[in-house]
Amino acid sequence: TSVMKELAVLFGLYWIEREMGDFLEDGYLNEHHGRWIRRGVITMLDKIRPNAVALVDARDFSDFRLKSALGRWDGDVYPAIMKASKKDPLNATEPGPGYEEHLKRLIVGGVGKYTGTASRL
């Protein structure tokens, strides 16, 4: 089967699964059918996965529009992840927010060690 046929089957199963309550309530499906549909979605995802990048690339979405540093057109993933992380407001200060208040007391000599309460049992 072609990847487009597999995609069409996934599309159908996805929407049936999403609206499963209505199908069950109206008597179109029973509990056995519901399990079959859920397994079918997972099976179709496994079949389509090898073609996922090609399917997305076929639509020619930009990395910006996908909001993803992974799957970059130029293959330069890790520098892009670092660049994106530097733009995140949580990384605006060094160290990040909450370090002094929560984490500093747990870190001793660069190795995380908890020196707080001990069990009294």
CSV table of C-alpha atoms in Angstrom, one decimal, residues 15-30 37:
chain,number,residue,atom,x,y,z
A,15,TRP,CA,-11.3,10.8,14.0
A,16,ILE,CA,-13.3,7.7,15.0
A,17,GLU,CA,-11.1,7.4,18.1
A,18,ARG,CA,-11.4,11.1,18.9
A,19,GLU,CA,-15.2,10.9,18.7
A,20,MET,CA,-15.4,7.4,20.2
A,21,GLY,CA,-17.9,8.4,22.8
A,22,ASP,CA,-20.5,9.4,20.2
A,23,PHE,CA,-20.0,6.2,18.3
A,24,LEU,CA,-20.4,4.1,21.4
A,25,GLU,CA,-23.4,6.1,22.7
A,26,ASP,CA,-25.2,5.8,19.4
A,27,GLY,CA,-24.5,2.1,19.1
A,28,TYR,CA,-22.4,2.2,16.0
A,29,LEU,CA,-19.4,0.6,17.8
A,30,ASN,CA,-19.0,-1.5,20.9
A,37,ILE,CA,-9.6,1.2,16.6
